[in-house]
Coordinates of C-alpha atoms and ligand atoms in Angstrom, one line a residue:
X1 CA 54.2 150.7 64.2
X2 CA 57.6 149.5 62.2
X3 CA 59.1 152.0 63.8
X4 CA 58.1 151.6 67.4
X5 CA 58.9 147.9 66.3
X6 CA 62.7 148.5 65.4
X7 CA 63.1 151.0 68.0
X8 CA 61.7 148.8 70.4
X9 CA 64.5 146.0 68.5
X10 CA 67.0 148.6 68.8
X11 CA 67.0 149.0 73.0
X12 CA 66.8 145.4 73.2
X13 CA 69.8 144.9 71.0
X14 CA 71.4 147.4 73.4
X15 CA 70.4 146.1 76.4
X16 CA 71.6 143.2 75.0
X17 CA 74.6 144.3 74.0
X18 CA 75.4 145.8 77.4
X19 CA 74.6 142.4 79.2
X20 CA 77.3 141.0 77.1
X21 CA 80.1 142.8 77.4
X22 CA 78.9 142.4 81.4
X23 CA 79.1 138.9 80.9
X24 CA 82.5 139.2 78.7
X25 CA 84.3 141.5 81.6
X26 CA 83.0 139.4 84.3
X27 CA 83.6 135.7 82.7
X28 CA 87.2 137.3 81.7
X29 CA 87.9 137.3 85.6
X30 CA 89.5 133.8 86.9
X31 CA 86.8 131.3 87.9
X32 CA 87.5 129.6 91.6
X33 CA 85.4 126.7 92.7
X34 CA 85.4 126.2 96.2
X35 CA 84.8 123.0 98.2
X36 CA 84.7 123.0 102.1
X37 CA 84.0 119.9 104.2
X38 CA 81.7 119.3 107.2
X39 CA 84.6 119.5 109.7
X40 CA 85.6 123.2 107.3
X41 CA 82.6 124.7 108.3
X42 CA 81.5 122.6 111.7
X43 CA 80.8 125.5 114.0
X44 CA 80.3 129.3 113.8
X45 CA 83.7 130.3 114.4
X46 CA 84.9 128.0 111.4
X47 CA 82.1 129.4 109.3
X48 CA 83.4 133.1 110.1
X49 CA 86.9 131.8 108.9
X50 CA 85.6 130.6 105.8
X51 CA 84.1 133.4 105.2
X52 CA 87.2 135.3 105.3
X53 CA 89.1 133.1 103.1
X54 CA 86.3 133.5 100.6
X55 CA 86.9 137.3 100.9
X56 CA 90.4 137.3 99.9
X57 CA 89.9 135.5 96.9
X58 CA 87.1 137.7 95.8
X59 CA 89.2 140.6 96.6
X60 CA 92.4 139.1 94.4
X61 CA 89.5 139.4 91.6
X62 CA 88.1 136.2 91.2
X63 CA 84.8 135.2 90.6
X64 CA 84.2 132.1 93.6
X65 CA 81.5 129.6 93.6
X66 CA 81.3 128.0 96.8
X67 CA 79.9 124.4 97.9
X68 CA 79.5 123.6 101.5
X69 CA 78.6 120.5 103.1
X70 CA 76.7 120.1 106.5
X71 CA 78.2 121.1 109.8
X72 CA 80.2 119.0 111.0
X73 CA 78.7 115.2 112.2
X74 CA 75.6 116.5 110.8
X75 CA 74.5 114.1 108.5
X76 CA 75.5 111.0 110.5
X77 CA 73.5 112.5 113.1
X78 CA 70.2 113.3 111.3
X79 CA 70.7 109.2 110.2
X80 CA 71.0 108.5 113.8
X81 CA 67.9 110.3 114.0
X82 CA 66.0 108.3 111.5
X83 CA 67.9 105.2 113.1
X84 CA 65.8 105.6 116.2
X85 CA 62.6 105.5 114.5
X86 CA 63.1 102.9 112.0
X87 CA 65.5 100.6 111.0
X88 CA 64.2 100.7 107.5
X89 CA 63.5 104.2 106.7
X90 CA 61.9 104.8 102.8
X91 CA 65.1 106.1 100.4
X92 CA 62.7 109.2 99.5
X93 CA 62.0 110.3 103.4
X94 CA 66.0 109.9 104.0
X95 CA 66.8 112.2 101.3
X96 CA 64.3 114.5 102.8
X97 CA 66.0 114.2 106.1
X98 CA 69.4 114.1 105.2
X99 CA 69.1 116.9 102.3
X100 CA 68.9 119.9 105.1
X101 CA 72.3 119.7 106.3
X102 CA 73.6 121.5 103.5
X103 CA 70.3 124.1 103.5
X104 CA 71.7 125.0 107.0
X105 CA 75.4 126.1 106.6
X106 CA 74.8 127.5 102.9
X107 CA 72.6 130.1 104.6
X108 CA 74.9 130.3 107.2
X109 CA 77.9 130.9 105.4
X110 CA 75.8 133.5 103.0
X111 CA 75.1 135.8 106.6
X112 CA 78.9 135.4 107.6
X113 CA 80.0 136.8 104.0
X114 CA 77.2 139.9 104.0
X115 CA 78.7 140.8 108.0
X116 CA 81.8 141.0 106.5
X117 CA 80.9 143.1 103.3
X118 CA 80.8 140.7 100.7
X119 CA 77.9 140.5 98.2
X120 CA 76.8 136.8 98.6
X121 CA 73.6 134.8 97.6
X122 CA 72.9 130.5 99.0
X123 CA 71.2 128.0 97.2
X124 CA 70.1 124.5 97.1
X125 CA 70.8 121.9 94.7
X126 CA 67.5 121.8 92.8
X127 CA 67.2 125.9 92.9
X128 CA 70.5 126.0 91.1
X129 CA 69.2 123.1 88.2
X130 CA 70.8 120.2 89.7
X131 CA 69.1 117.8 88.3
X132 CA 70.0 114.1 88.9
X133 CA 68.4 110.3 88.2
X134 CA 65.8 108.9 89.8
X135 CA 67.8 106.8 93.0
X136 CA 67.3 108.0 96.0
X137 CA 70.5 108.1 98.4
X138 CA 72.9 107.7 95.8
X139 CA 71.7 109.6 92.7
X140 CA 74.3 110.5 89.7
X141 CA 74.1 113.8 88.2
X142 CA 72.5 114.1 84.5
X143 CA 72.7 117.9 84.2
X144 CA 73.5 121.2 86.0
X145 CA 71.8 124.2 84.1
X146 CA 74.3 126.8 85.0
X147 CA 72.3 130.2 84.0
X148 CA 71.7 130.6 87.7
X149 CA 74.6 130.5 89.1
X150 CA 76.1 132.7 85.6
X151 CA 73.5 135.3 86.3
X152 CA 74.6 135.8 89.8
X153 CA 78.4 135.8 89.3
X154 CA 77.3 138.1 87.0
X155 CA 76.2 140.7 89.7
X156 CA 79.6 140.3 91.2
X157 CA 78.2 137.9 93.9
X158 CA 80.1 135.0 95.4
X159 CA 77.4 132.1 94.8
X160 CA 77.4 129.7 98.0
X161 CA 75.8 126.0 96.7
X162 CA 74.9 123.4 99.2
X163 CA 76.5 120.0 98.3
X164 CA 75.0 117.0 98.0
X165 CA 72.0 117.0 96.5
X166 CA 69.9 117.4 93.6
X167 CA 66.2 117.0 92.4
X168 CA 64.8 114.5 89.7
X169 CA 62.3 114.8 87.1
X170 CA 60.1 113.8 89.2
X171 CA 60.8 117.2 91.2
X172 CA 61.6 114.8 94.1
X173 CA 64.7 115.7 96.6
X174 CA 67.9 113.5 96.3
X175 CA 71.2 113.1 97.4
X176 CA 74.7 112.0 95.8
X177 CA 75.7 109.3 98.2
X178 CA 77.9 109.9 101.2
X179 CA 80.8 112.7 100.2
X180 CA 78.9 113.9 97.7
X181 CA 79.6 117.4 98.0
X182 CA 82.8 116.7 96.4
X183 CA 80.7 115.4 93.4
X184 CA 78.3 118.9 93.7
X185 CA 82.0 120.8 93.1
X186 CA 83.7 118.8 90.7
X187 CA 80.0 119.0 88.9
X188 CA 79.8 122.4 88.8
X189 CA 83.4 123.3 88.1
X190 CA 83.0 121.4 84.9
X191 CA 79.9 122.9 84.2
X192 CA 81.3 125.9 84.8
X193 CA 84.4 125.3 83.1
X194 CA 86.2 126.9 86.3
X195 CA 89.8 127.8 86.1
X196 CA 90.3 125.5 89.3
X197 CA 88.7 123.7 91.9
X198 CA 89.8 123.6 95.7
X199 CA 88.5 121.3 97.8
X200 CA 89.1 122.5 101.8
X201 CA 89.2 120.0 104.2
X202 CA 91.0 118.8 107.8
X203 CA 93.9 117.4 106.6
X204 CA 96.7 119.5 104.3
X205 CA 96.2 116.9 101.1
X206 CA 96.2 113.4 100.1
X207 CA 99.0 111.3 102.0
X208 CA 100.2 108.1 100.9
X209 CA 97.6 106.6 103.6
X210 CA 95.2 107.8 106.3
X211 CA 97.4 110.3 108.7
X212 CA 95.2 109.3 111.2
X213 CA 96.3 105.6 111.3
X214 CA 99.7 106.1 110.1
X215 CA 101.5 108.4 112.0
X216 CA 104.3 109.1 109.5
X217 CA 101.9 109.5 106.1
X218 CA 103.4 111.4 104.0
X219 CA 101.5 114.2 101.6
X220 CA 101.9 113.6 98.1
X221 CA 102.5 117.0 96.3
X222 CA 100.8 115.6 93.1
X223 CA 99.1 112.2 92.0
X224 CA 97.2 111.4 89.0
X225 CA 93.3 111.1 88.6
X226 CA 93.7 107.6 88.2
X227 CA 95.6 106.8 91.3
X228 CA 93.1 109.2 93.0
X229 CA 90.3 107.2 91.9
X230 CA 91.4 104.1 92.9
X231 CA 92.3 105.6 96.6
X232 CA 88.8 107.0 97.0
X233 CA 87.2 103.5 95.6
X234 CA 88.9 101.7 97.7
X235 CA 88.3 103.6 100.7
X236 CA 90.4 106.7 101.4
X237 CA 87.8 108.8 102.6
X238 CA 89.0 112.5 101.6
X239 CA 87.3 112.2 97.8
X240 CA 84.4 110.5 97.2
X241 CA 85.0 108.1 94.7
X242 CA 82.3 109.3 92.0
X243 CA 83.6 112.8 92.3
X244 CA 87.1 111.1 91.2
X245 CA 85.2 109.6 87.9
X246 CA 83.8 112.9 86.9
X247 CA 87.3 114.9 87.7
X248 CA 89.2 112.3 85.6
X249 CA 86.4 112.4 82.8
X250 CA 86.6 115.9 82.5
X251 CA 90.2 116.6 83.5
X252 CA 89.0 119.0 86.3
X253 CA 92.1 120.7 87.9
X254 CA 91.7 119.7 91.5
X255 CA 93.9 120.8 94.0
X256 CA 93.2 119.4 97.8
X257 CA 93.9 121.4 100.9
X258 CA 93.2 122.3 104.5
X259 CA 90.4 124.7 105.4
X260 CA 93.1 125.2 108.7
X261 CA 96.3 126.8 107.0
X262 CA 97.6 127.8 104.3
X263 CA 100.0 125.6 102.8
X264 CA 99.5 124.3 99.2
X265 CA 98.2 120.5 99.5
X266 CA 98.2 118.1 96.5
X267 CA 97.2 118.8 93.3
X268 CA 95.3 116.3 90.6
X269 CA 96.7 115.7 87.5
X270 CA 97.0 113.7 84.6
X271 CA 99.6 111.1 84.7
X272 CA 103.3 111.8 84.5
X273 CA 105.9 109.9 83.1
X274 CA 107.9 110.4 86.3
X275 CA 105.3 109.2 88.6
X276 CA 105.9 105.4 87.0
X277 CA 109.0 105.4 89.2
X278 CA 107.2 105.6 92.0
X279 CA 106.0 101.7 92.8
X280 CA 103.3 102.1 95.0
X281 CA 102.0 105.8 95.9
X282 CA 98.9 104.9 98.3
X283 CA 98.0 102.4 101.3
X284 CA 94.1 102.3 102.2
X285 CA 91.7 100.1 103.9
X286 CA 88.2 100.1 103.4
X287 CA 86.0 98.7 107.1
X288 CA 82.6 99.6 105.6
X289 CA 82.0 96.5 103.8
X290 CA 80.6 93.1 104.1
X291 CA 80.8 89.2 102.7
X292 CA 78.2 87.7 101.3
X293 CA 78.9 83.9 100.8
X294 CA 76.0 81.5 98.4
X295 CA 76.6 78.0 99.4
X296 CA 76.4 75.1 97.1
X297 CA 75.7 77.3 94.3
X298 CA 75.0 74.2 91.0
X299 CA 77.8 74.5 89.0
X300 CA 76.0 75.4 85.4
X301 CA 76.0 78.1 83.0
X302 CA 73.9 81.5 83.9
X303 CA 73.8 80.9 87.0
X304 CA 76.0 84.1 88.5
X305 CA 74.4 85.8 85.5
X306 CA 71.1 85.0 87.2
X307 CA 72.1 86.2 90.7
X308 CA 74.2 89.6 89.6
X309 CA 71.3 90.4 87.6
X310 CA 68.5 90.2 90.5
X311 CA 71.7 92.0 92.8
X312 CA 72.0 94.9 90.4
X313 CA 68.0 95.1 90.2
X314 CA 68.1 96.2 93.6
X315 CA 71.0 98.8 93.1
X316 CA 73.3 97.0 95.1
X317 CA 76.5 97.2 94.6
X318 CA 78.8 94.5 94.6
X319 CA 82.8 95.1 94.6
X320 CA 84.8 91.4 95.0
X321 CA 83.9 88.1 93.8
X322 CA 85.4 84.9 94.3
X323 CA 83.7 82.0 92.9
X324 CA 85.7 78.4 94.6
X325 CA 86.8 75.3 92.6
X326 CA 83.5 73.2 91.9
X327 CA 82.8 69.9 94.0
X328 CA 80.4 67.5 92.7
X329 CA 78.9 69.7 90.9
X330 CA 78.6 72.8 93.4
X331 CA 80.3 76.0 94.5
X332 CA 80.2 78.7 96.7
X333 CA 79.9 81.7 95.6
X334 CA 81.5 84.9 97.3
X335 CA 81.0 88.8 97.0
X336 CA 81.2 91.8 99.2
X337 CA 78.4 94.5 99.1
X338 CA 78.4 97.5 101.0
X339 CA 77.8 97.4 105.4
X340 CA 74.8 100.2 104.2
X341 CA 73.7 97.7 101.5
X342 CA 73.7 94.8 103.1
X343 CA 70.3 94.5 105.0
X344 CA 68.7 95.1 101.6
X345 CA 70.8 92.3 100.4
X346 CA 69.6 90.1 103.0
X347 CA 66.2 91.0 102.1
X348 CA 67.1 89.1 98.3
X349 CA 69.1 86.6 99.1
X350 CA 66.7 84.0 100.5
X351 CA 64.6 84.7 97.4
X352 CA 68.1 84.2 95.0
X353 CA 68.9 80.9 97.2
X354 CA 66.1 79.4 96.9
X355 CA 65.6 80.0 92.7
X356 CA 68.9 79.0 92.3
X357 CA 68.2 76.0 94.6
X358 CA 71.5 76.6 96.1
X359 CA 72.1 75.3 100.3
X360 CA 72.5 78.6 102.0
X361 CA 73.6 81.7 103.0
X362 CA 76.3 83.3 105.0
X363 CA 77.5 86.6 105.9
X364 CA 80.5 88.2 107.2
X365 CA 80.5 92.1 108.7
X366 CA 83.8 91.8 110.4
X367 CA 85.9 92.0 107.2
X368 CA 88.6 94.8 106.1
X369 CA 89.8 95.4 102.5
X370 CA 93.0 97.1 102.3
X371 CA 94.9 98.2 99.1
X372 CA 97.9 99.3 98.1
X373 CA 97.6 101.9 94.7
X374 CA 100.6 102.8 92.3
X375 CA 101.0 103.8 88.6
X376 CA 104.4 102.1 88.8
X377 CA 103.0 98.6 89.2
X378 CA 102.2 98.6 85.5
X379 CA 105.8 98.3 85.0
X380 CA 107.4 96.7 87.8
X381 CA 106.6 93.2 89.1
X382 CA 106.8 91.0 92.6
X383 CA 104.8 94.0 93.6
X384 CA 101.9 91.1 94.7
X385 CA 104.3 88.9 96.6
X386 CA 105.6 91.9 98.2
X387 CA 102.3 92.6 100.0
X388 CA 101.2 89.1 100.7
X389 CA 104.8 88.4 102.4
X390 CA 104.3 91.9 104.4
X391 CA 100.8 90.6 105.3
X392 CA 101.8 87.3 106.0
X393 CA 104.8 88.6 108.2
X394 CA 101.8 90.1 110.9
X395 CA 100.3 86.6 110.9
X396 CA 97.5 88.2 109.2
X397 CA 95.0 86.1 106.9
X398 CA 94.2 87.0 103.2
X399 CA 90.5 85.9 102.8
X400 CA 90.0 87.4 99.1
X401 CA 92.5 88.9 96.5
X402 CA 92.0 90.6 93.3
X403 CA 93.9 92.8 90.9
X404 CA 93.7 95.6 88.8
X405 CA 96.5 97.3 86.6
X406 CA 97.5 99.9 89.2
X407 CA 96.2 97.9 92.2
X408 CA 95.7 95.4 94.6
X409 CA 93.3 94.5 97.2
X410 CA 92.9 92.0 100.2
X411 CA 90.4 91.1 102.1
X412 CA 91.4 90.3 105.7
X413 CA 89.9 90.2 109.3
X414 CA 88.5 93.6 110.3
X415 CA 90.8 93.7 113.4
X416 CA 94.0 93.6 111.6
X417 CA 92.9 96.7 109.3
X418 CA 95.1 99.1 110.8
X419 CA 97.8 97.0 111.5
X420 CA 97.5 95.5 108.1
X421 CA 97.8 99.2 106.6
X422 CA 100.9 100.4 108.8
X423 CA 102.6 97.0 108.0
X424 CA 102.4 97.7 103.8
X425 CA 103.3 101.3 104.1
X426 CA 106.5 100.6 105.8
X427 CA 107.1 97.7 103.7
X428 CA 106.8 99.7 100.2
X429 CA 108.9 102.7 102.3
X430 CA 105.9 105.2 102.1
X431 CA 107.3 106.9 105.6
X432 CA 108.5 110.0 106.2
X433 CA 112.0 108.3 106.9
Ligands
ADP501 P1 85.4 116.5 104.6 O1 84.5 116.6 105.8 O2 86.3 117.7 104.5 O3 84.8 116.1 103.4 P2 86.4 113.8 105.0 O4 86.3 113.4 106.5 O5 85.3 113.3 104.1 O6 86.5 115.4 105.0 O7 87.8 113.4 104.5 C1 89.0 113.8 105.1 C2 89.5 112.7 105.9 O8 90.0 111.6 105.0 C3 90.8 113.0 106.7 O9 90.5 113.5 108.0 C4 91.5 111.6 106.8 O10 91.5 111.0 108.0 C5 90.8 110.8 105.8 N1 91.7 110.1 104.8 C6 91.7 108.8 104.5 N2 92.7 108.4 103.7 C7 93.4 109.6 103.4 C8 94.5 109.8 102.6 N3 95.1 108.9 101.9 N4 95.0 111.1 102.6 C9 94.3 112.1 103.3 N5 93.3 111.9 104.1 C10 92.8 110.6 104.2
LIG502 N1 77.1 115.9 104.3 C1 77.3 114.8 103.4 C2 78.0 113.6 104.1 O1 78.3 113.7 105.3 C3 78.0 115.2 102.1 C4 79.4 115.6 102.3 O2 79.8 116.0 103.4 O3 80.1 115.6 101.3 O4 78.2 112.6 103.5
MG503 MG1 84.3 114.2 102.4

């Protein structure tokens, strides 16, 4: 019996034994996270392409975990979908609609690696431990068990994720807000602790604004997490903003490039003493928000507390506020909220108006907030006056301001956006020129 025990103790040591030094060859390899965006991946052809890119690195010897968003226009598509049947669809049904995007091109992508000779195995976000809170549409991430994916690097497979989503305790489906396949990578690379992490997308890196509004963008070869951040908040689409917290958080080495070539694109990194000469490094606008004006708010203590409290109940969330010089006794109260929030914010309001025994409501869709972003404006000044003069030089209106350390924001007429952002990147000599 004892000795059937320890010989029993003694293969399992060795099998044991043998799955470490596995693990200890195989984790010795370089550790590649890989990121590729809806347009990366939005037809077969692209898929097959992917797939090839894939192949090198594996063959280079690293070990490559791959996310992959939906195909193309996917996801706006399947909410067009649920757009014809309801105008109010339930959180929990839109996750279950909007989750299978990814299911599709993981699988996808899996088949285009196995035709070409490469071992490869898809998931979802819940089979690989993703496990997030309990909002539906915009859930954050509380933990990624990694054994999963480990296991299957392990076996020398290249492990293909599907972004943007997870599942809660509740073994319910979710998903990370729009974008948030970026936040799946950046996730997993930490979890992982991954030697880098590429994001692919359409354009060849970040650009001091939107190459396709201004023509002469120029791509920045490096900018810091925090600049980064405060792009994506603000609305430069090509990270989602969340991702940014995480990356910065966890110093994640992120390096963003095109899917379509080959050239390096613009790396993440920590701030620089160097990049402080640089005044302002970014120009964005954001279209996809809203104003929300209270009218005749009483002027008395606890009152915003009272409003912001029953606006954050309802996971809305708000950006700008602007509260105006008190008349009599009143103000109006101002604050954008996201376009998507902002029929559930309609919903509340009349309720909030009415307890706070303020006059009334108004709102405003056809508003624009554009930004300008730098590191150097925490040591330079007349960086404000600057961008008011260069708006002001359009014609166009500033509606809202506010500030941060490395930023500022105005909110203007929707129709100017463009114009508004072309005018400040020339003005702060962003162009190629
Ligand atoms: P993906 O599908 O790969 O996630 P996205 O459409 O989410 O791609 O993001 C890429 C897009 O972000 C680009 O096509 C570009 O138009 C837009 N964009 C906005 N601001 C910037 C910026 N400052 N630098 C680069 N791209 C930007
Ligand atoms: N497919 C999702 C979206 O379009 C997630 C992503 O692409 O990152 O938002
Ligand atoms: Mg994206």
């Amino acid at each position: 019996m004892l000795s059937g025990y320890s010989n029993g103790n003694f293969k399992y040591f060795n099998r044991l034994f043998l799955a470490y030094v596995v693990i200890f060859i195989d984790m010795g390899k370089r550790l590649i996270v890989q990121k590729y965006g809806g347009s990366s991946v939005a037809n077969t052809d692209r898929i097959k392409s992917v797939a090839n890119r894939i192949a090198k690195y594996k063959k280079q010897g690293y070990n490559v975990v791959v996310i992959v968003s939906a195909l193309g226009d996917t996801t706006d598509e399947l909410l067009e979908l649920a757009g014809q049947i309801t105008d109010k669809p339930s959180d929990r049904e839109l996750d279950m609609l909007i989750s299978t995007g990814e299911q599709v091109s993981v699988a996808l992508l899996a088949m285009a690696l196995h035709k070409i000779g490469v071992d490869a195995i898809s998931f979802t976000g819940p089979q690989v431990g993703i496990i997030t809170d309990r909002t539906h549409t915009k859930a954050k991430i509380l933990k990624i068990s990694a054994d999963r994916i480990k296991g299957q690097i392990n076996k020398g497979r290249v492990v293909i994720v599907a972004g943007f989503q997870g599942m809660n305790a509740d073994q319910e489906i979710t998903t990370l807000g729009r974008g948030g396949s970026d936040l799946t990578a950046v996730a997993i690379a930490t979890t992982l602790n991954a030697d880098m992490c590429e994001i692919y997308t359409d354009v060849e890196g970040v650009y001091t604004a939107d190459p396709r509004i201004v023509k002469d963008a120029k791509k920045l070869s490096v900018i810091s997490y925090e600049e980064m951040l405060e792009l994506a908040s603000l609305g430069a689409q090509v990270m989602q903003a969340r991702s940014m917290e995480v990356a910065k958080k966890y110093s994640v080495s992120l390096h963003i490039r095109s899917s379509f070539t080959n050239e390096e694109g613009t790396i993440i990194s920590k701030e620089v003493k160097a990049m402080e000469d640089v005044l302002v490094s970014g120009v964005t606008a954001n279209k996809g928000e809203a104003k929300v004006t209270i009218c005749d708010v009483p002027d008395r203590p606890g009152i915003a507390a009272k409003i912001f409290t029953d606006i954050a109940r309802h996971d809305i969330n708000v950006d700008m506020i602007i509260q105006n010089i008190s008349r009599k006794g009143y103000t109006d109260l101002s604050f954008t909220v996201p376009v998507a929030e902002l029929n559930k914010a309609k919903d509340m309001m009349s309720k909030i108006v009415r307890s706070v025994k303020a006059k009334g409501v108004v709102y405003n869709n056809e508003i624009a907030k554009v930004s300008i972003v730098g590191v150097g404006m925490k040591t330079h000044s007349g960086v404000a006056a600057k961008m008011f003069g260069a708006l002001a030089s359009k014609k166009i209106n500033i509606d809202m301001i506010s500030t941060s350390e490395i930023k500022i924001s105005c909110v203007i007429n929707k129709r100017y956006a463009d114009k508004a952002v072309i005018a400040l990147h020339k003005a702060f000599g962003l162009g190629k020129k």
